Structures are given as C-alpha cells and as structure tokens.
Coordinates of C-alpha atoms in Angstrom, one line a residue:
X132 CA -76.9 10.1 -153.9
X133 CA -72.9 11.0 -153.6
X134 CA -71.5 11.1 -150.3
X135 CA -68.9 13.9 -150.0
X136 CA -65.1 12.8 -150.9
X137 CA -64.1 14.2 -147.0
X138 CA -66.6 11.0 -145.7
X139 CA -65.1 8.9 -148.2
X140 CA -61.4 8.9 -146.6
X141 CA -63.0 8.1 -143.4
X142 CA -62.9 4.5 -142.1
X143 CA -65.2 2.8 -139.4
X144 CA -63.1 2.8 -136.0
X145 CA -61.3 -1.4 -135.9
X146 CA -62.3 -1.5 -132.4
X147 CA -65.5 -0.9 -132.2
X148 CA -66.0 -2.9 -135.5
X149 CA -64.3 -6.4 -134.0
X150 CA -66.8 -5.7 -130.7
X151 CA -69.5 -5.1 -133.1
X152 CA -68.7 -8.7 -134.9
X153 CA -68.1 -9.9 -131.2
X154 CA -71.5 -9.4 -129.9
X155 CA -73.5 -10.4 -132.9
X156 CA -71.6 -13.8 -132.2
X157 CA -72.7 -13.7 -128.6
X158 CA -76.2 -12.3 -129.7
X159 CA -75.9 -16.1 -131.7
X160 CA -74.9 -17.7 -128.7
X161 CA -71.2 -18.1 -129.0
X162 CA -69.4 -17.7 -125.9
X163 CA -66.9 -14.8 -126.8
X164 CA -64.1 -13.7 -124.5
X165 CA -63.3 -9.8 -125.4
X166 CA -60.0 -8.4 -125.2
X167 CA -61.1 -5.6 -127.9
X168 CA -63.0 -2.9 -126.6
X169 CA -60.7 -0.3 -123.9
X170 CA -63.3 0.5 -121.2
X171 CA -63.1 -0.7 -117.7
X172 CA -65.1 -3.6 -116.7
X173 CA -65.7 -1.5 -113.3
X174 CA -69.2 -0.3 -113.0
X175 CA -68.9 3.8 -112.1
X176 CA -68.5 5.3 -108.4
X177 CA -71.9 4.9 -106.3
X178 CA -71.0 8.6 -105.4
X179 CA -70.9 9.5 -108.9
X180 CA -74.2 7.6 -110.0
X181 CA -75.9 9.3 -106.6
X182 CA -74.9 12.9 -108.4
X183 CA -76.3 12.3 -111.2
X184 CA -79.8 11.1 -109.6
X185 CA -79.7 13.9 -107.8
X186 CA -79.6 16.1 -110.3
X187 CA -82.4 14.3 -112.2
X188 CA -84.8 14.8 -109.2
X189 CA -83.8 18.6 -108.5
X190 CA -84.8 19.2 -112.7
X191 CA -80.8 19.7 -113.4
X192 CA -82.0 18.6 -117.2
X193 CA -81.9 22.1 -119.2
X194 CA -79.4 23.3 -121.3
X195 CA -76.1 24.1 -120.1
X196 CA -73.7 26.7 -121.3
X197 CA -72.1 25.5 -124.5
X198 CA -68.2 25.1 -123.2
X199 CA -69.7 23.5 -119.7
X200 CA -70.9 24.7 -116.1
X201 CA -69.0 27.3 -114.0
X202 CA -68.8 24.8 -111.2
X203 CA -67.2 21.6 -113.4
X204 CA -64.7 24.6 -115.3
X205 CA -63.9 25.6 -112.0
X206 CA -63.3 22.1 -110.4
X207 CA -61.2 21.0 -113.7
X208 CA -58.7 24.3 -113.2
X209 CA -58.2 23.1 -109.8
X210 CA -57.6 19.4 -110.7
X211 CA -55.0 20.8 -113.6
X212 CA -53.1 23.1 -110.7
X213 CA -52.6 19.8 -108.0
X214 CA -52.3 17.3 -110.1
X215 CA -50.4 18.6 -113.0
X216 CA -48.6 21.8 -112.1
X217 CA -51.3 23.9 -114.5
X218 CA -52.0 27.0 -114.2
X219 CA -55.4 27.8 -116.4
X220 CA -58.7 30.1 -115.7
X221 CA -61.9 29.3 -116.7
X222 CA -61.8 30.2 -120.0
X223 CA -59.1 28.3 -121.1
X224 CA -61.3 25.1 -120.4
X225 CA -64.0 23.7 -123.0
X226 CA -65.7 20.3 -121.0
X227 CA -66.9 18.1 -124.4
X228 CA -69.1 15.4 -125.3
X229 CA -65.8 12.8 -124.1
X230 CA -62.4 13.4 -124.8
X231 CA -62.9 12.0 -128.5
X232 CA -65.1 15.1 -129.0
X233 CA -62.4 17.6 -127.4
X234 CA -59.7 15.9 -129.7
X235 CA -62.2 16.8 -132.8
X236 CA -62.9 20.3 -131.6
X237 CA -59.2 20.7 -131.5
X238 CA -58.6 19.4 -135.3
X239 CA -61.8 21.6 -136.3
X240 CA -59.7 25.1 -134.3
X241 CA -56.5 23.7 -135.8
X242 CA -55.9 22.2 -138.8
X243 CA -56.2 24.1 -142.7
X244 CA -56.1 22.3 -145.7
X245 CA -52.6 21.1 -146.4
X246 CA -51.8 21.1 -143.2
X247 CA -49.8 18.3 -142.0
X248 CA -49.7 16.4 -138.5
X249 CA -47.3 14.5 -137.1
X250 CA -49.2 11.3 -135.4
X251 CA -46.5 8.5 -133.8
X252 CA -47.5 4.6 -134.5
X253 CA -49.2 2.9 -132.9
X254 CA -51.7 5.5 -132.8
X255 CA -55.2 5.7 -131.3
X256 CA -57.2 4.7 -134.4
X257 CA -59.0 8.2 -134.3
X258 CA -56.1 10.5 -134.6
X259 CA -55.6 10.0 -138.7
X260 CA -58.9 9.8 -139.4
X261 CA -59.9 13.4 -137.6
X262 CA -57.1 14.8 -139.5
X263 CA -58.4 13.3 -142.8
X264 CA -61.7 14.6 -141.9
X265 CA -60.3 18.6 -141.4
X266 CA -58.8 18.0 -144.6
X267 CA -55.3 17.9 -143.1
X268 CA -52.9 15.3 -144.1
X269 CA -51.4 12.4 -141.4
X270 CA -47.7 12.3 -141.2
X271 CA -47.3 8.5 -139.9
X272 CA -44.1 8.5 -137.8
X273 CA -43.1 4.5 -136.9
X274 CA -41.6 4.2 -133.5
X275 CA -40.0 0.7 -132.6
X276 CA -40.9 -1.7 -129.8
X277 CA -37.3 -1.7 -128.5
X278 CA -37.3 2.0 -127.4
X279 CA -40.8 1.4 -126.5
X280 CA -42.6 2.9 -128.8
X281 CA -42.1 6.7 -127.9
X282 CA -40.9 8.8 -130.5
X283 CA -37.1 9.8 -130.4
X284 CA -36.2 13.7 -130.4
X285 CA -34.7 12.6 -134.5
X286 CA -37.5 10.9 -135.9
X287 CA -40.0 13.6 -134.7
X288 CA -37.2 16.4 -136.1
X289 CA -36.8 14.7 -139.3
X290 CA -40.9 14.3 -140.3
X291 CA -41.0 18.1 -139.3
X292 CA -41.7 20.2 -142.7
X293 CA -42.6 23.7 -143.4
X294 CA -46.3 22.2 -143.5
X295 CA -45.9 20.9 -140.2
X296 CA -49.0 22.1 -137.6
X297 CA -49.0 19.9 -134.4
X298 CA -47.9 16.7 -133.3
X299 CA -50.5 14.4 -131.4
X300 CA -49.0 12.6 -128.3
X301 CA -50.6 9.9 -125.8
X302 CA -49.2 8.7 -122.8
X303 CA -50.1 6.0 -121.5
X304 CA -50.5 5.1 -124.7
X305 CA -53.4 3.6 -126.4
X306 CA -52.7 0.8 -127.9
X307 CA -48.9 0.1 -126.3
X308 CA -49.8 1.2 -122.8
X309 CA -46.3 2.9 -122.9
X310 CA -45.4 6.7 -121.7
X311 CA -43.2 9.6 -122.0
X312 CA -40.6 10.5 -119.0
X313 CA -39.6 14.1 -118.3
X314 CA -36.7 14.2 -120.4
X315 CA -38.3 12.6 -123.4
X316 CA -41.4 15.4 -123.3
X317 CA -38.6 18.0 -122.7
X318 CA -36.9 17.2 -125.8
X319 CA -40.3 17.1 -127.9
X320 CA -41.0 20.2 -126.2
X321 CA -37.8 21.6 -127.3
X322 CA -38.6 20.9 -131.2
X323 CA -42.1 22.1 -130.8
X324 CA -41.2 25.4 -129.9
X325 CA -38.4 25.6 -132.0
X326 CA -40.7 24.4 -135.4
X327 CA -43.5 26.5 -134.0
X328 CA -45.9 24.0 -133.9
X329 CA -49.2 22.6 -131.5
X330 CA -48.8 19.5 -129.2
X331 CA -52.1 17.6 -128.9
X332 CA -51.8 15.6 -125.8
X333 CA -53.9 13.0 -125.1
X334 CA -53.6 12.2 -121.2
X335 CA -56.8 10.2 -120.6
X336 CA -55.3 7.4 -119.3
X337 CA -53.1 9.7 -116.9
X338 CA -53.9 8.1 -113.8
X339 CA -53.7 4.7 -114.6
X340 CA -49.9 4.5 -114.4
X341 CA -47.9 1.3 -112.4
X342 CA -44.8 0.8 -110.4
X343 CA -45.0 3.9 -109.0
X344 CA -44.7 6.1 -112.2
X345 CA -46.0 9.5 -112.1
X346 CA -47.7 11.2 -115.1
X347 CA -45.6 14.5 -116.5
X348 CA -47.9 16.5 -119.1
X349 CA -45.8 18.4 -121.4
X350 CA -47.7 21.5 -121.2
X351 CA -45.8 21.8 -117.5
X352 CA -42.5 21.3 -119.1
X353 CA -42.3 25.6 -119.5
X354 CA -44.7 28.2 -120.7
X355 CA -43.5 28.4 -124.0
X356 CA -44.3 24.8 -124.8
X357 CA -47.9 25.0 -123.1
X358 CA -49.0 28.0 -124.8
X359 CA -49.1 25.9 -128.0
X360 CA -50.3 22.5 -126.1
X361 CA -53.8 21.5 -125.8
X362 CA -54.4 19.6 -123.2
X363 CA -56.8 16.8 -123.8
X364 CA -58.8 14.7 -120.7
X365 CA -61.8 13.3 -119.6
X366 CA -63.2 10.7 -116.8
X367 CA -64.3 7.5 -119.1
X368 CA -61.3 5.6 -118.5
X369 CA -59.8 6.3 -114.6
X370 CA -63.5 6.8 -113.3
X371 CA -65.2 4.0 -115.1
X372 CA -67.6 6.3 -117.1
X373 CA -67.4 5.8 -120.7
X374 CA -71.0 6.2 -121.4
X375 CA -71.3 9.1 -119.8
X376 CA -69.9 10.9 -122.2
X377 CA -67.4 13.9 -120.7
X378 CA -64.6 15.1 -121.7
X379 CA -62.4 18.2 -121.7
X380 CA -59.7 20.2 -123.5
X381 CA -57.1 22.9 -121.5
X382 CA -55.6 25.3 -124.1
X383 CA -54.9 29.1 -125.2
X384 CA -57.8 31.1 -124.6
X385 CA -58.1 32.0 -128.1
X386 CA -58.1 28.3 -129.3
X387 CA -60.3 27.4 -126.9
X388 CA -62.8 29.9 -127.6
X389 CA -62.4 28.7 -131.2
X390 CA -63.3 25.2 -130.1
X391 CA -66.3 26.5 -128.1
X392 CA -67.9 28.2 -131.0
X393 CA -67.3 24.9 -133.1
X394 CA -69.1 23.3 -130.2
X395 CA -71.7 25.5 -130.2
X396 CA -72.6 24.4 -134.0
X397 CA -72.2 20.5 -133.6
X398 CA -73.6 19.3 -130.1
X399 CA -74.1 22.5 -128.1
X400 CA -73.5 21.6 -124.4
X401 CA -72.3 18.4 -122.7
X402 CA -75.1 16.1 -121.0
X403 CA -76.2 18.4 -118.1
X404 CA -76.4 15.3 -115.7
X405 CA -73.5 14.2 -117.0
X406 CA -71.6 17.0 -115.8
X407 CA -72.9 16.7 -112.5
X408 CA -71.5 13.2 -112.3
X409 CA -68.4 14.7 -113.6
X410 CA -68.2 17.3 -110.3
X411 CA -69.0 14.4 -108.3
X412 CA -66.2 12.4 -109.6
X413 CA -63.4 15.1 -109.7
X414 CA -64.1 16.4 -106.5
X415 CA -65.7 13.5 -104.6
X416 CA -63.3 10.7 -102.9
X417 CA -60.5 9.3 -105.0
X418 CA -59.9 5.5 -103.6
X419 CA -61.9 4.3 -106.5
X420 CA -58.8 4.7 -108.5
X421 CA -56.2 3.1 -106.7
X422 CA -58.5 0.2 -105.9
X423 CA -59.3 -0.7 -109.7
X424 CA -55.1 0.6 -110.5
X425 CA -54.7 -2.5 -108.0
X426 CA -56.6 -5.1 -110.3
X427 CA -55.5 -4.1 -113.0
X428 CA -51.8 -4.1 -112.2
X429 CA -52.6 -8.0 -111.1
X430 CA -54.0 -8.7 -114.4
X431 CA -51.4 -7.0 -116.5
X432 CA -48.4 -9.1 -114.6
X433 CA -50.4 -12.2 -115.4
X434 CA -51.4 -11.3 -119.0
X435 CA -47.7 -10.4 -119.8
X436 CA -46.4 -13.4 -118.4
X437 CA -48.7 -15.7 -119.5
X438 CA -48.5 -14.5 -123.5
X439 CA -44.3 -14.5 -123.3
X440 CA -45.0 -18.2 -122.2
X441 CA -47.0 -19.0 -125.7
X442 CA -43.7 -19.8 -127.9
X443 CA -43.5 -17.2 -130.6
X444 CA -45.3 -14.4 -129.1
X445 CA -43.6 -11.6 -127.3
X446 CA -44.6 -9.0 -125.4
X447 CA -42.9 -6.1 -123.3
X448 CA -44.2 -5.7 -120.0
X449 CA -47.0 -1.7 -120.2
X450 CA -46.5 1.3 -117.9
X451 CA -49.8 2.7 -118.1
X452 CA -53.7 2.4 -119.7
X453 CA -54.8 -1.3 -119.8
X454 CA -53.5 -2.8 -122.9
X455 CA -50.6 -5.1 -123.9
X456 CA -49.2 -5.2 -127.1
X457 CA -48.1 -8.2 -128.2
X458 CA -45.7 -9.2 -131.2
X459 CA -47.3 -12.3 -133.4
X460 CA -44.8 -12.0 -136.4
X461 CA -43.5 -14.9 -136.2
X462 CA -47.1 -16.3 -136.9
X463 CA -47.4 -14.8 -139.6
X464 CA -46.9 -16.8 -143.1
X465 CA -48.5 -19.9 -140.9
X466 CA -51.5 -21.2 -142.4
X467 CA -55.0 -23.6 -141.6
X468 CA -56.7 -26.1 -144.0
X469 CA -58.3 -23.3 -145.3
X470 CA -57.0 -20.0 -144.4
X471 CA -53.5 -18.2 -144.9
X472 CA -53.0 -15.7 -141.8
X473 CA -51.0 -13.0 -144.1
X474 CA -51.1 -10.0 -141.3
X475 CA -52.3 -9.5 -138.1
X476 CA -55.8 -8.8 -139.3
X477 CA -56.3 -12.2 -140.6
X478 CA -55.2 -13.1 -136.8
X479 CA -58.0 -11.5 -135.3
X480 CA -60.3 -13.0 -137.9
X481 CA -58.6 -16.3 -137.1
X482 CA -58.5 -15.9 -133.6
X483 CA -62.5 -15.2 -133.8
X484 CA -63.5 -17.5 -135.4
X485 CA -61.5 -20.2 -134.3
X486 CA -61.2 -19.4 -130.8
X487 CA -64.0 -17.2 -129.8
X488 CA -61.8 -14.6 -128.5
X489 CA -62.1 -10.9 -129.8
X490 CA -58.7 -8.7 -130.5
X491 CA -57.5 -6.0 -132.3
X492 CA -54.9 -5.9 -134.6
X493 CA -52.1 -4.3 -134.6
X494 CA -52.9 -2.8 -138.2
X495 CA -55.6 -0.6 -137.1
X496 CA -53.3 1.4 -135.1
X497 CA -50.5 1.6 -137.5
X498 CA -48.4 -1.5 -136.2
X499 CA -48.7 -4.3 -138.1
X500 CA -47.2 -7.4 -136.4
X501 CA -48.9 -6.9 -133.2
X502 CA -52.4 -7.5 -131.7
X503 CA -53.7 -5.1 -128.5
X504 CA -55.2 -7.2 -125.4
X505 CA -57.3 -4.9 -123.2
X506 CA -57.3 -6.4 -119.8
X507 CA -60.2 -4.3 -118.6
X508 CA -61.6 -7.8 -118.2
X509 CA -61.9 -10.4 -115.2
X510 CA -59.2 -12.8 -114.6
X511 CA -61.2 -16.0 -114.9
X512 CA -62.1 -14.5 -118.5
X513 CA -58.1 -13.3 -119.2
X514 CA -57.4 -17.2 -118.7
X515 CA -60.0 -18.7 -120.3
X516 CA -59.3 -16.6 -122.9
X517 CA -55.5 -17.1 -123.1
X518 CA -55.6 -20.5 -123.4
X519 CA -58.2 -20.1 -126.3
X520 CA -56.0 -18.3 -128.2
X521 CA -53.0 -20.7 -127.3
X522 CA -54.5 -23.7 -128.4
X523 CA -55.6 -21.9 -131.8
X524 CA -52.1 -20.7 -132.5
X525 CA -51.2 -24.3 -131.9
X526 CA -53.2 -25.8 -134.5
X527 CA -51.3 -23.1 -137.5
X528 CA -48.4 -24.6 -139.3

C-alpha cells in the first residue's frame, strides 16, 4: 500500500512529538517537568463548564449548522466590533473545529498549486506543513532576534514574487511570544495591497499581551487591507479550553463561504456543546483573563531572568502568548561522554534524557539555535525545572 506523495511531505507536529516522548517517560515513572506543550495549565471558567452541562441536560447534542450557531456567529461579530475595531456580519464568520482547523480551511479556500506563501521564522510548526499539504510551496522568510523577530517592510518586499498568494502572520507569536505594533502591520499592509496578496493572521494569543500592550489586528489597519485578511481566532489559549476544540475564521464573504463548503466535506459542524461553552465564554464575565495574564506575567519575569543568569544562554524578555525563546548557540559544538549536541534538537534530546525536562527546539519552528519554554506551568515546576536544565548544561564541555 502507497501512501499519497501530498502525506509524504507532511511531518508529525515537534511539539506534540517531544510531549508524546514526555509522557511515555512519566507513564515509566520518570518525573518529567514540561516546558513543551503551549496550553494553559488553568483548568476552563466554571461558567464556561456550567454551559456546557447545561446544554447536555436540555439535549443541545444534534447537529449544528456547518459554519456554527446564529447565536456564537452573532456573539463573535460583536467581540470583533469592541475589541478590534471589526466590522463583519454573520456571514463573514466560519466558527471551526479550533483555530488550527480555521487556518486549514483557509489554505484549502486559498492556495493553488504553485502557489507560494510567505511564512516568517520562527513559525508555528503548522503553517509550512498546511501549505505543503494544499500543494502550495512555503516561502521561509528568517527574521532576526535583534529586531525581535517581526518581519521588516524589506525582507517581506524582497521574498514577494509573481507567485506570491498570502503571507501568514502571528502575533503574539508562537514560538517568540513577540508582536507587531501599528506601524509595523501598516507597512505589511501597505505591501499586501500593493502585491495583491491574502494576510493570514493568526491572533489566538491576542489577549494575552503584558506591560500594558494592546493587540492591533491588521485587518483594522484600512478596508483595503481587510478585504484580503482572514482573520484567524479561537478560545483555547486566553480561556483555558484547548480540548474543547473551537475555533473561528473572519474573512470576505466569498472566501468564507468557500471555507464553509470545505467544512461541510471534512468535519461538518463544530462540537454542539462546545459551542455553547464558547457563548458562555465570549459573552460571560471576562476576570478570568486578567487573573491567569497576572500569573503568567510573574512567571515570564522569573523565567527570563532566571535563564539570562545560566552563562551562555540568552534570552529577550516576550510581549505576548506564554513562551520564551531562548538562544543556546553557544552550546552548541559542546559534547558528553557519549553524545555530541550538534543543533538544538540534540538539546532537547539531551536535556530529556539527562535532565527530565521536556522542550522544543528551536528547529521545529524554523530557528535553529534556540529552544521554546512554555511557562503555562506552575512556578515550583519552572524552578525545579530550571535548575534541571542548569546543572545538565553544566556537565557539557
């Protein structure tokens, strides 16, 4: 049996593999500390939960309609008009299975053959591979750590060809935890127009920004530039529900509707409780957010701090999500008894095995050099879990 050459290109996600190998270790009885996997350690809203029960008990466990109920469409128009200066209707909504299902449905509407996209690194590990998988080709564009990480108004105009179909964007970015100000999403706008091309933008982590930043999508930037944006959201990371599965795409009608019918052929609706909880959470109270914001802003400060005190690792301090990126080069070429640690990769392995302590590297996203620490994770295990991973580094020469 041949599996088709599009599956082929396709690799397993590097996150999901490293927990995988992370709790088979546990399963073993190895006392693992995770820094891999980016979903908060918060359990979801009681509020949110109640919803969802209540819609069990009143038999709310039929289909829905494919692109998602009136009610959530409704409630996700308003949420895009106060917090984001949107202006959509109904129809320009689709509500997904999670907003890695509204970035596919996108790619499906989007992308020919040939077509190429342009996808800034570090990149979530998923952007290439759904471009592979539409049989459009990934235009890798390397941003650098000391203009962190956002891609500069030349490098985005020099990867631009007459192939070119969208750029993909993320702010707060996953895996940096860096974003894009006003000015910097005015002068991508500005290009995007000019070229003709789509912005995907990835805003998931929107509302988990610090220092008092505020979140600018680009599709407010002017109506030229949002007619060809997608806008791409959900409610796994700011209200703690990653396993319930919900996610949701703002576009052109026309493209939306394109992305419904492709909807309507893979999964057919979202999880009808699921978008209950989903109404619940975007129209319930909101102090959940700022609460968890606060915890995490705690642990990034002491994260940060405590990896720029390990000598030869550096890392600049996030604006958004829950990840730091730290810089390990200067590691690498150091060696054990038995193993040579060649790229950051090999780290993770290293730092696995040697120190029980799970990571990703910075290779999966396009960045070698650097490993991603989610500090979705208590502080007692951030500790534990940085001096693990001190005293490992310690023992290479």
């Amino acid at each position: 049996m041949m599996i088709s050459e599009r599956a082929k290109k396709v690799k397993p996600s590097a996150t999901l593999s490293i927990d995988t190998k992370a709790k088979e270790m546990k399963a073993a009885g190895i006392d693992v500390i995770s820094f891999a996997v980016g979903e908060p350690d918060f359990d979801t809203p009681d509020n949110i939960k109640a919803a969802a029960i209540k819609a069990i008990n009143e038999g709310f466990t039929k289909y829905t309609p494919v692109g998602g109920i009136p009610e959530l469409k409704n409630a996700i128009v308003g949420k895009l008009k106060q917090d984001n200066g949107l202006q959509y209707k109904p129809n320009e909504i689709l509500v997904s299975v999670g907003a890695k299902h509204s970035l596919y449905n996108a790619a499906q509407a989007l992308y020919s053959e040939g077509d190429e996209v342009i996808i800034p690194a570090p990149y979530w590990v998923s952007y290439p591979d759904q471009t592979l998988l539409n049989d459009a080709v990934p235009v890798i564009v390397q941003t650098r750590e000391e203009e962190d990480f956002v891609v500069s108004p030349e490098l985005l105009s020099k990867a631009i060809t007459k192939k070119t179909k969208a750029i993909v964007l993320n702010y707060p970015s996953n895996p940096t935890g860096f974003t894009y100000d006003r000015k910097a999403l005015e002068a991508i706008a500005e290009i995007a127009v000019r070229n003709n091309i789509y912005v995907i933008s990835d805003e998931i982590y929107e509302k988990l920004l610090y220092d008092g930043l505020k979140h600018v999508s680009i599709a407010s930037i002017d109506p030229e530039i949002k007619k060809r944006t997608i806008v791409i959201n959900g409610f796994s990371k700011s209200y703690a529900m990653t396993g319930w599965r919900v996610g949701y795409a703002a576009g052109d009608a026309a493209i939306i509707k394109a992305m419904e019918n492709i909807q309507s052929q893979s999964t057919s609706n979202p999880t009808s409780i699921s978008q209950k909880a989903a109404l619940e959470a975007i129209t319930g109270p909101q102090d959940f957010i700022p609460a968890m914001l606060k915890e995490f802003d705690k642990r990034r400060r002491y994260l940060v701090a405590e990896l720029n005190a390990i000598d030869g690792v550096s890392c600049k301090m996030p604006q958004g999500a829950f990840y730091a990126f730290a810089n390990i080069r200067d590691y690498l070429g150091r060696k054990t008894a038995t193993m040579l640690i060649k790229d950051s990769s090999d780290m993770a392995l290293y730092l696995l095995e040697e120190a029980a302590v799970a990571l990703v590297p910075g290779s999966a996203f396009g960045a070698e050099g650097y490993i991603r620490m989610s500090y979705a994770t208590s502080m007692e295990k951030i500790s534990e879990g940085l001096n693990r991973i001190k005293t490992a580094l310690q023992k290479l020469t």
